[in-house]
Amino acid sequence: MKELIIIKEGEIALKGLNKSNFEDALIRNLRHRLKSLGRFVYKRSQSTIVIMPEDDNTDLDTAMERVSKVFGAAAVCRAVTAPKDFEEICAAAVPYIAESIMQAKTFKVEAKRSDKKFPMNSPEICKELGGRILDAYPHLNVDVKNPDVTVTVEIRDTNAYIHAGNLPAAGGIPVGTSGKALLLLSGGIDSPVAAYMMAKRGIQLAAVHFVSPPYTSERARLKAERLCEKLAPWCGDMPFYCVPFTEIQEALRGNCPEELFTVIMRRLMLEIAQRIAGKNDMHALVTGESVGQVASQTMGAIVCTDDVCRMPVFRPVIGMDKIEITALARKIDTFDISVEPYEDCCTVFTPKHPKTRPSLSEVRTAQDSFDYEPLIEKAVNGAELKIIKNSF
Ligand code: ATP
Ligand code: MG
């Protein structure tokens, strides 16, 4: 029995002249995720990509799991191949579908004949194969409108493929097709979800994480790195910049009015982030802000932080509530790490009464009363880079 994986393209299928660029990127990403599992041949036709293992005993369970996290595919299925002969198709199909069909009460057969020279037409294939399946699994009934399982037979150019249903895949468009951006990654719940959402739109991400030793511990930095590891199956390998932020926070504490501390700190974070981005061919920032969630995320505070930005800031969770964000964090398996209780540099020196409606002019004046520029440059130059590899 020879098995393979079929990827059904999602949005890519709707692309025009540049469709092949998106397919190339999808195949590149699939190759990258599967290369440690063995050798595969990739074939594209009719808005699907067929992945054929070259070696017997390839671990297709793991391959399916990895493939289902690669953005750009709408659905994925595991199929068996058979020569283009009806008896051979039945011999392969009947035992192959056993597991899927055992729990089902109803089924139907769907035939897709891209090879029009095949001697039976689609209705004939459906009827005959349906009969063979009923003989083998007498507990089943046919239901063409709303079956529990759809058995699909695809007669392609060289072979027939048979499978018992698609599974939903990651959706979106392939990472790398929408340029690069820098994610401000805290140890919290929201920013990893923001990363997942922007990677889904094809953006390749690096992460920047601010640390304030000795106020924040080494464990806080490791927590952010572990979050990157969890993101890597979705986002691909991620450059991780760790920025020393202690001096800036101490300077802020000594020089700015306490109630404006948070908003000025966020302006400085975004300033540092955009300089790192600019030096590394990244053209946007990504944060996990959600409007109204905390004092630094009121409309007024966002206006004040955006004031320093010379590049777009994407905030994909801006309109989501905590329950929705948490559901996604669980789906991408970052939630359990995010709720580990290590201090984040934002929670160190949190003012008792942050201003929720700071005016831009008072914030600018307060920030200008001290020369932060040398500290900003020092933080940018002091960023430590590590590449977080997709280690599965
Ligand atoms: P999160 O759950 O993502 O930590 P949050 O609700 O705790 O968000 P804030 O602490 O106000 O909110 O942070 C808002 C955003 O600022 C975060 O989503 C993240 O993008 C960025 N951010 C906060 N702290 C850091 C940090 N230490 N390093 C890098 N980015 C940070
Ligand atoms: Mg946070």
CSV table of C-alpha atoms and ligand atoms in Angstrom, one decimal:
chain,number,residue,atom,x,y,z
A,1,MET,CA,0.0,0.0,0.0
A,2,LYS,CA,1.4,3.4,-1.0
A,3,GLU,CA,0.2,6.4,0.8
A,4,LEU,CA,0.6,10.1,0.1
A,5,ILE,CA,-0.6,13.5,1.4
A,6,ILE,CA,-2.8,15.8,-0.6
A,7,ILE,CA,-2.8,19.5,0.2
A,8,LYS,CA,-5.8,21.6,-1.1
A,9,GLU,CA,-4.8,25.2,-1.6
A,10,GLY,CA,-7.0,27.8,0.0
A,11,GLU,CA,-6.7,31.5,-0.9
A,12,ILE,CA,-3.8,30.7,-3.2
A,13,ALA,CA,-6.2,29.0,-5.7
A,14,LEU,CA,-7.8,32.5,-6.2
A,15,LYS,CA,-4.6,34.2,-7.1
A,16,GLY,CA,-4.0,35.4,-10.6
A,17,LEU,CA,-0.8,35.6,-12.6
A,18,ASN,CA,1.4,35.4,-9.4
A,19,LYS,CA,-0.2,32.2,-8.2
A,20,SER,CA,2.9,30.1,-8.9
A,21,ASN,CA,4.9,32.4,-6.6
A,22,PHE,CA,2.6,31.5,-3.7
A,23,GLU,CA,2.7,27.8,-4.6
A,24,ASP,CA,6.5,28.0,-4.7
A,25,ALA,CA,6.5,29.5,-1.2
A,26,LEU,CA,4.0,26.9,0.1
A,27,ILE,CA,6.1,24.1,-1.3
A,28,ARG,CA,9.3,25.6,0.2
A,29,ASN,CA,7.7,25.8,3.6
A,30,LEU,CA,6.3,22.3,3.4
A,31,ARG,CA,9.8,21.0,2.4
A,32,HIS,CA,11.3,22.8,5.3
A,33,ARG,CA,8.8,21.3,7.8
A,34,LEU,CA,9.1,17.8,6.4
A,35,LYS,CA,12.8,17.5,5.6
A,36,SER,CA,13.7,15.7,8.9
A,37,LEU,CA,11.1,13.0,8.2
A,38,GLY,CA,12.7,11.7,5.0
A,39,ARG,CA,12.6,12.4,1.2
A,40,PHE,CA,9.4,13.5,-0.5
A,41,VAL,CA,8.4,14.3,-4.1
A,42,TYR,CA,6.1,17.4,-4.5
A,43,LYS,CA,3.8,17.6,-7.4
A,44,ARG,CA,1.3,20.4,-8.1
A,45,SER,CA,-1.8,20.2,-10.2
A,46,GLN,CA,-5.3,21.8,-10.2
A,47,SER,CA,-4.8,23.8,-7.0
A,48,THR,CA,-3.6,20.8,-5.0
A,49,ILE,CA,-0.1,19.8,-4.0
A,50,VAL,CA,0.6,16.1,-3.7
A,51,ILE,CA,3.4,15.0,-1.4
A,52,MET,CA,4.7,11.6,-2.0
A,53,PRO,CA,7.1,9.9,0.4
A,54,GLU,CA,10.1,8.3,-1.4
A,55,ASP,CA,10.9,5.9,1.3
A,56,ASP,CA,8.6,3.1,2.8
A,57,ASN,CA,8.0,3.5,6.5
A,58,THR,CA,7.9,7.3,6.4
A,59,ASP,CA,6.1,8.6,9.5
A,60,LEU,CA,3.0,10.0,7.8
A,61,ASP,CA,1.2,10.7,11.1
A,62,THR,CA,3.8,13.2,12.1
A,63,ALA,CA,4.0,14.5,8.5
A,64,MET,CA,0.2,15.2,8.6
A,65,GLU,CA,0.5,17.0,11.9
A,66,ARG,CA,3.3,19.2,10.7
A,67,VAL,CA,1.6,19.9,7.3
A,68,SER,CA,-1.6,21.0,9.1
A,69,LYS,CA,0.3,23.9,10.6
A,70,VAL,CA,1.7,25.2,7.3
A,71,PHE,CA,-0.2,28.3,6.2
A,72,GLY,CA,-1.5,28.4,2.7
A,73,ALA,CA,-3.4,25.1,2.7
A,74,ALA,CA,-7.2,25.0,3.3
A,75,ALA,CA,-7.5,21.3,3.8
A,76,VAL,CA,-5.3,18.3,3.9
A,77,CYS,CA,-5.9,14.6,3.5
A,78,ARG,CA,-4.0,11.3,3.6
A,79,ALA,CA,-4.7,9.1,0.6
A,80,VAL,CA,-3.8,5.7,-0.8
A,81,THR,CA,-2.7,5.4,-4.5
A,82,ALA,CA,-3.7,2.6,-6.8
A,83,PRO,CA,-3.0,1.9,-10.5
A,84,LYS,CA,-5.7,3.2,-12.8
A,85,ASP,CA,-7.6,0.0,-13.0
A,86,PHE,CA,-11.0,-0.3,-11.4
A,87,GLU,CA,-10.3,-3.7,-9.7
A,88,GLU,CA,-7.1,-2.3,-8.3
A,89,ILE,CA,-8.9,0.8,-7.1
A,90,CYS,CA,-11.4,-1.3,-5.2
A,91,ALA,CA,-8.8,-3.6,-3.8
A,92,ALA,CA,-6.9,-0.5,-2.4
A,93,ALA,CA,-10.0,1.5,-1.3
A,94,VAL,CA,-12.0,-1.1,0.6
A,95,PRO,CA,-9.5,-1.9,3.3
A,96,TYR,CA,-8.0,1.6,3.3
A,97,ILE,CA,-11.2,3.3,4.4
A,98,ALA,CA,-11.9,0.8,7.3
A,99,GLU,CA,-10.9,3.0,10.1
A,100,SER,CA,-12.8,6.1,9.0
A,101,ILE,CA,-15.9,4.1,8.0
A,102,MET,CA,-16.3,1.9,11.1
A,103,GLN,CA,-17.7,4.7,13.3
A,104,ALA,CA,-19.9,6.0,10.4
A,105,LYS,CA,-23.5,5.1,9.6
A,106,THR,CA,-23.7,6.7,6.2
A,107,PHE,CA,-21.4,7.3,3.3
A,108,LYS,CA,-21.2,8.3,-0.3
A,109,VAL,CA,-18.6,8.0,-3.0
A,110,GLU,CA,-17.4,11.0,-5.0
A,111,ALA,CA,-15.4,10.5,-8.2
A,112,LYS,CA,-13.1,13.1,-9.8
A,113,ARG,CA,-11.9,12.1,-13.2
A,114,SER,CA,-9.2,14.5,-14.5
A,115,ASP,CA,-8.1,11.6,-16.8
A,116,LYS,CA,-11.1,11.6,-19.2
A,117,LYS,CA,-9.7,8.4,-20.9
A,118,PHE,CA,-10.5,6.3,-17.9
A,119,PRO,CA,-13.1,3.7,-19.2
A,120,MET,CA,-15.7,4.4,-16.5
A,121,ASN,CA,-17.4,7.7,-16.0
A,122,SER,CA,-17.8,9.3,-12.6
A,123,PRO,CA,-21.4,8.1,-11.9
A,124,GLU,CA,-20.3,4.6,-12.8
A,125,ILE,CA,-17.3,4.7,-10.5
A,126,CYS,CA,-19.5,6.0,-7.6
A,127,LYS,CA,-22.1,3.3,-8.1
A,128,GLU,CA,-19.8,0.4,-8.5
A,129,LEU,CA,-17.3,1.3,-5.8
A,130,GLY,CA,-20.3,2.2,-3.5
A,131,GLY,CA,-21.6,-1.4,-4.0
A,132,ARG,CA,-18.3,-2.9,-3.1
A,133,ILE,CA,-18.1,-0.8,0.0
A,134,LEU,CA,-21.6,-1.8,1.0
A,135,ASP,CA,-20.7,-5.5,0.5
A,136,ALA,CA,-17.7,-5.1,2.8
A,137,TYR,CA,-19.3,-3.0,5.4
A,138,PRO,CA,-23.0,-4.1,5.6
A,139,HIS,CA,-23.8,-1.7,8.6
A,140,LEU,CA,-23.5,1.3,6.2
A,141,ASN,CA,-26.2,3.1,4.2
A,142,VAL,CA,-25.7,5.4,1.3
A,143,ASP,CA,-26.6,9.1,1.9
A,144,VAL,CA,-25.7,11.3,-0.9
A,145,LYS,CA,-26.9,14.5,0.7
A,146,ASN,CA,-25.4,14.4,4.2
A,147,PRO,CA,-23.1,11.5,4.6
A,148,ASP,CA,-21.0,10.8,7.7
A,149,VAL,CA,-18.0,9.9,5.4
A,150,THR,CA,-17.3,10.9,1.8
A,151,VAL,CA,-15.0,8.4,0.0
A,152,THR,CA,-13.3,10.3,-2.8
A,153,VAL,CA,-11.6,8.7,-5.8
A,154,GLU,CA,-9.5,10.9,-7.9
A,155,ILE,CA,-8.4,9.5,-11.3
A,156,ARG,CA,-5.3,11.6,-12.1
A,157,ASP,CA,-2.7,11.4,-14.9
A,158,THR,CA,-0.6,8.6,-13.6
A,159,ASN,CA,-2.5,7.1,-10.7
A,160,ALA,CA,-5.8,7.0,-8.8
A,161,TYR,CA,-5.9,8.4,-5.3
A,162,ILE,CA,-8.5,7.3,-2.7
A,163,HIS,CA,-9.3,9.0,0.6
A,164,ALA,CA,-12.0,9.2,3.2
A,165,GLY,CA,-12.3,13.0,3.8
A,166,ASN,CA,-10.3,16.2,4.2
A,167,LEU,CA,-9.2,17.6,7.4
A,168,PRO,CA,-9.2,21.4,7.9
A,169,ALA,CA,-5.6,22.8,7.6
A,170,ALA,CA,-4.1,26.1,8.8
A,171,GLY,CA,-5.6,28.3,6.1
A,172,GLY,CA,-4.1,31.7,5.3
A,173,ILE,CA,-1.3,32.3,2.8
A,174,PRO,CA,2.3,31.0,3.0
A,175,VAL,CA,4.7,32.6,5.4
A,176,GLY,CA,7.2,34.7,3.4
A,177,THR,CA,4.8,36.0,0.8
A,178,SER,CA,3.9,39.2,2.6
A,179,GLY,CA,7.3,40.6,3.7
A,180,LYS,CA,8.9,40.7,7.2
A,181,ALA,CA,7.8,42.3,10.4
A,182,LEU,CA,9.1,42.5,14.0
A,183,LEU,CA,6.9,41.2,16.8
A,184,LEU,CA,7.0,42.7,20.2
A,185,LEU,CA,6.9,39.5,22.2
A,186,SER,CA,6.2,39.7,25.9
A,187,GLY,CA,5.7,36.7,28.1
A,188,GLY,CA,1.9,37.2,28.1
A,189,ILE,CA,-1.0,35.6,26.3
A,190,ASP,CA,-1.7,38.1,23.6
A,191,SER,CA,1.5,38.7,21.7
A,192,PRO,CA,2.0,35.0,20.7
A,193,VAL,CA,-1.5,35.0,19.4
A,194,ALA,CA,-0.8,38.2,17.4
A,195,ALA,CA,2.3,36.4,15.9
A,196,TYR,CA,0.1,33.5,14.8
A,197,MET,CA,-2.4,35.8,13.2
A,198,MET,CA,0.1,37.8,11.2
A,199,ALA,CA,2.0,34.7,10.1
A,200,LYS,CA,-1.3,33.4,8.8
A,201,ARG,CA,-1.3,36.4,6.5
A,202,GLY,CA,2.0,35.4,5.1
A,203,ILE,CA,4.3,37.7,7.2
A,204,GLN,CA,7.6,36.4,8.2
A,205,LEU,CA,8.3,37.3,11.8
A,206,ALA,CA,11.2,38.0,14.0
A,207,ALA,CA,10.6,38.7,17.7
A,208,VAL,CA,12.0,41.4,20.1
A,209,HIS,CA,11.8,40.9,23.8
A,210,PHE,CA,12.7,43.5,26.4
A,211,VAL,CA,14.3,42.4,29.7
A,212,SER,CA,15.2,44.3,32.8
A,213,PRO,CA,17.6,42.3,34.9
A,214,PRO,CA,17.9,42.1,37.8
A,215,TYR,CA,14.2,43.2,38.1
A,216,THR,CA,13.2,40.5,35.6
A,217,SER,CA,14.8,37.0,35.9
A,218,GLU,CA,16.6,34.9,33.4
A,219,ARG,CA,13.5,32.7,33.5
A,220,ALA,CA,11.4,35.5,32.0
A,221,ARG,CA,13.7,35.6,29.0
A,222,LEU,CA,13.7,31.8,28.6
A,223,LYS,CA,9.9,31.9,28.8
A,224,ALA,CA,9.8,34.2,25.8
A,225,GLU,CA,12.2,31.9,23.9
A,226,ARG,CA,10.0,28.9,24.7
A,227,LEU,CA,7.0,30.9,23.3
A,228,CYS,CA,9.0,31.4,20.1
A,229,GLU,CA,9.7,27.6,20.0
A,230,LYS,CA,5.9,27.0,20.2
A,231,LEU,CA,5.3,29.6,17.4
A,232,ALA,CA,8.0,28.2,15.1
A,233,PRO,CA,5.8,25.4,13.6
A,234,TRP,CA,3.4,28.1,12.4
A,235,CYS,CA,5.8,31.0,11.8
A,236,GLY,CA,9.0,29.1,10.7
A,237,ASP,CA,12.4,29.8,12.3
A,238,MET,CA,12.4,33.0,14.2
A,239,PRO,CA,15.2,35.5,14.9
A,240,PHE,CA,14.8,36.5,18.6
A,241,TYR,CA,16.3,39.8,19.7
A,242,CYS,CA,16.7,40.2,23.5
A,243,VAL,CA,17.0,43.9,24.4
A,244,PRO,CA,18.4,45.1,27.7
A,245,PHE,CA,15.9,47.6,29.0
A,246,THR,CA,17.0,48.2,32.7
A,247,GLU,CA,18.8,51.5,32.2
A,248,ILE,CA,15.9,53.0,30.3
A,249,GLN,CA,13.4,52.0,32.9
A,250,GLU,CA,15.7,53.3,35.7
A,251,ALA,CA,16.1,56.6,33.8
A,252,LEU,CA,12.3,56.8,33.3
A,253,ARG,CA,11.7,56.2,37.0
A,254,GLY,CA,14.0,59.0,37.9
A,255,ASN,CA,12.9,61.5,35.3
A,256,CYS,CA,9.3,61.2,34.2
A,257,PRO,CA,6.0,61.7,36.1
A,258,GLU,CA,4.9,58.4,37.5
A,259,GLU,CA,1.5,58.5,35.9
A,260,LEU,CA,3.0,58.7,32.4
A,261,PHE,CA,5.7,56.1,33.0
A,262,THR,CA,3.9,53.3,31.2
A,263,VAL,CA,3.0,55.3,28.1
A,264,ILE,CA,6.5,56.7,27.7
A,265,MET,CA,8.0,53.3,28.3
A,266,ARG,CA,5.9,51.9,25.5
A,267,ARG,CA,7.0,54.8,23.2
A,268,LEU,CA,10.6,53.9,23.9
A,269,MET,CA,9.9,50.2,23.3
A,270,LEU,CA,8.4,50.9,19.9
A,271,GLU,CA,11.2,53.3,19.1
A,272,ILE,CA,13.8,50.6,19.8
A,273,ALA,CA,11.8,48.0,18.0
A,274,GLN,CA,11.5,50.1,14.8
A,275,ARG,CA,15.2,50.8,14.8
A,276,ILE,CA,16.0,47.1,15.0
A,277,ALA,CA,13.4,46.4,12.3
A,278,GLY,CA,14.7,49.1,10.0
A,279,LYS,CA,18.3,47.7,10.3
A,280,ASN,CA,17.1,44.2,9.4
A,281,ASP,CA,14.8,44.7,6.4
A,282,MET,CA,11.6,44.5,8.4
A,283,HIS,CA,8.9,47.0,7.5
A,284,ALA,CA,6.2,46.8,10.2
A,285,LEU,CA,5.8,46.1,13.9
A,286,VAL,CA,3.3,43.6,15.5
A,287,THR,CA,2.0,43.9,19.0
A,288,GLY,CA,-0.6,42.0,21.1
A,289,GLU,CA,-2.5,45.1,22.1
A,290,SER,CA,-6.3,44.9,22.5
A,291,VAL,CA,-8.2,48.1,22.9
A,292,GLY,CA,-9.3,48.9,26.4
A,293,GLN,CA,-7.6,45.8,28.0
A,294,VAL,CA,-5.3,47.8,30.3
A,295,ALA,CA,-4.4,51.4,30.9
A,296,SER,CA,-1.6,51.3,28.3
A,297,GLN,CA,-4.1,50.1,25.7
A,298,THR,CA,-6.8,52.8,25.8
A,299,MET,CA,-7.4,54.7,22.7
A,300,GLY,CA,-5.6,57.7,24.2
A,301,ALA,CA,-2.5,55.7,25.1
A,302,ILE,CA,-2.4,54.0,21.7
A,303,VAL,CA,-2.5,57.5,20.1
A,304,CYS,CA,0.5,58.5,22.2
A,305,THR,CA,2.5,55.4,21.5
A,306,ASP,CA,1.7,55.5,17.7
A,307,ASP,CA,3.1,59.0,17.7
A,308,VAL,CA,6.7,57.8,17.7
A,309,CYS,CA,6.1,55.2,14.9
A,310,ARG,CA,7.5,55.6,11.5
A,311,MET,CA,6.3,52.2,10.3
A,312,PRO,CA,2.9,50.5,10.5
A,313,VAL,CA,2.1,48.8,13.7
A,314,PHE,CA,-0.1,45.7,13.2
A,315,ARG,CA,-2.3,44.8,16.1
A,316,PRO,CA,-4.3,41.8,15.0
A,317,VAL,CA,-6.0,41.1,18.3
A,318,ILE,CA,-7.1,44.8,18.8
A,319,GLY,CA,-10.8,43.9,18.6
A,320,MET,CA,-10.7,40.6,20.3
A,321,ASP,CA,-11.7,40.0,24.0
A,322,LYS,CA,-9.6,37.9,26.4
A,323,ILE,CA,-11.8,34.8,25.9
A,324,GLU,CA,-11.3,34.8,22.1
A,325,ILE,CA,-7.6,35.4,22.5
A,326,THR,CA,-7.3,32.7,25.1
A,327,ALA,CA,-9.0,30.2,22.8
A,328,LEU,CA,-6.5,30.9,20.1
A,329,ALA,CA,-3.6,30.7,22.6
A,330,ARG,CA,-4.8,27.2,23.6
A,331,LYS,CA,-5.1,26.2,20.0
A,332,ILE,CA,-1.5,27.1,19.2
A,333,ASP,CA,-0.4,25.7,22.6
A,334,THR,CA,1.2,28.9,24.0
A,335,PHE,CA,-1.3,29.4,26.8
A,336,ASP,CA,0.3,27.2,29.4
A,337,ILE,CA,3.6,28.9,29.0
A,338,SER,CA,2.1,32.4,28.9
A,339,VAL,CA,0.4,31.9,32.3
A,340,GLU,CA,3.6,30.9,34.1
A,341,PRO,CA,4.2,33.6,36.7
A,342,TYR,CA,7.4,35.4,35.8
A,343,GLU,CA,7.8,39.1,36.0
A,344,ASP,CA,7.7,41.0,32.7
A,345,CYS,CA,9.6,44.3,32.4
A,346,CYS,CA,6.2,46.1,31.9
A,347,THR,CA,5.0,45.0,35.3
A,348,VAL,CA,8.2,46.2,37.1
A,349,PHE,CA,7.7,49.8,38.2
A,350,THR,CA,4.0,49.8,37.2
A,351,PRO,CA,2.6,53.1,38.4
A,352,LYS,CA,-0.3,53.0,40.9
A,353,HIS,CA,-2.4,55.3,38.9
A,354,PRO,CA,-1.4,55.3,35.2
A,355,LYS,CA,-3.1,58.0,33.2
A,356,THR,CA,-5.7,56.4,31.0
A,357,ARG,CA,-6.2,59.6,29.0
A,358,PRO,CA,-2.8,61.1,28.6
A,359,SER,CA,-2.6,64.1,26.2
A,360,LEU,CA,-0.1,63.8,23.5
A,361,SER,CA,1.5,67.2,24.3
A,362,GLU,CA,2.0,66.4,27.9
A,363,VAL,CA,3.6,63.0,27.0
A,364,ARG,CA,5.9,64.6,24.5
A,365,THR,CA,6.9,67.3,26.9
A,366,ALA,CA,7.6,64.8,29.7
A,367,GLN,CA,9.7,62.6,27.4
A,368,ASP,CA,11.6,65.6,26.0
A,369,SER,CA,12.7,66.7,29.5
A,370,PHE,CA,15.3,63.9,29.5
A,371,ASP,CA,17.7,62.9,26.7
A,372,TYR,CA,16.8,59.2,26.1
A,373,GLU,CA,18.6,59.1,22.8
A,374,PRO,CA,22.0,57.6,24.0
A,375,LEU,CA,20.1,55.0,26.0
A,376,ILE,CA,17.9,54.1,23.1
A,377,GLU,CA,21.0,53.6,20.8
A,378,LYS,CA,22.7,51.6,23.5
A,379,ALA,CA,19.7,49.3,23.9
A,380,VAL,CA,19.5,48.8,20.1
A,381,ASN,CA,23.2,48.0,19.9
A,382,GLY,CA,23.0,45.8,22.9
A,383,ALA,CA,20.3,43.5,21.5
A,384,GLU,CA,21.3,39.9,21.6
A,385,LEU,CA,20.3,37.8,18.6
A,386,LYS,CA,19.4,34.1,18.7
A,387,ILE,CA,17.7,32.1,16.0
A,388,ILE,CA,14.9,30.0,17.4
A,389,LYS,CA,14.7,27.0,15.1
A,390,ASN,CA,11.6,24.9,14.5
A,391,SER,CA,12.5,21.9,16.6
A,392,PHE,CA,9.1,20.3,16.6
B,1,ATP,P1,0.6,40.3,26.4
B,1,ATP,O1,-0.4,39.3,26.9
B,1,ATP,O2,1.0,40.1,24.9
B,1,ATP,O3,1.8,40.4,27.3
B,1,ATP,P2,-0.6,42.4,27.8
B,1,ATP,O4,-2.0,42.3,27.8
B,1,ATP,O5,0.2,41.9,29.0
B,1,ATP,O6,-0.1,41.7,26.5
B,1,ATP,P3,1.0,44.8,27.8
B,1,ATP,O7,1.9,44.3,28.9
B,1,ATP,O8,0.4,46.2,27.9
B,1,ATP,O9,-0.3,43.9,27.5
B,1,ATP,O10,1.7,44.8,26.5
B,1,ATP,C1,1.2,45.1,25.3
B,1,ATP,C2,2.0,44.6,24.1
B,1,ATP,O11,3.3,45.2,24.3
B,1,ATP,C3,2.3,43.2,24.2
B,1,ATP,O12,1.3,42.4,23.5
B,1,ATP,C4,3.6,43.1,23.4
B,1,ATP,O13,3.4,43.1,22.0
B,1,ATP,C5,4.3,44.3,23.9
B,1,ATP,N1,5.2,44.0,25.1
B,1,ATP,C6,4.9,44.1,26.4
B,1,ATP,N2,5.9,43.7,27.2
B,1,ATP,C7,6.9,43.4,26.3
B,1,ATP,C8,8.3,42.9,26.5
B,1,ATP,N3,8.8,42.6,27.7
B,1,ATP,N4,9.0,42.6,25.4
B,1,ATP,C9,8.5,42.8,24.2
B,1,ATP,N5,7.2,43.3,23.9
B,1,ATP,C10,6.4,43.5,25.0
B,2,MG,MG,2.3,41.5,29.0
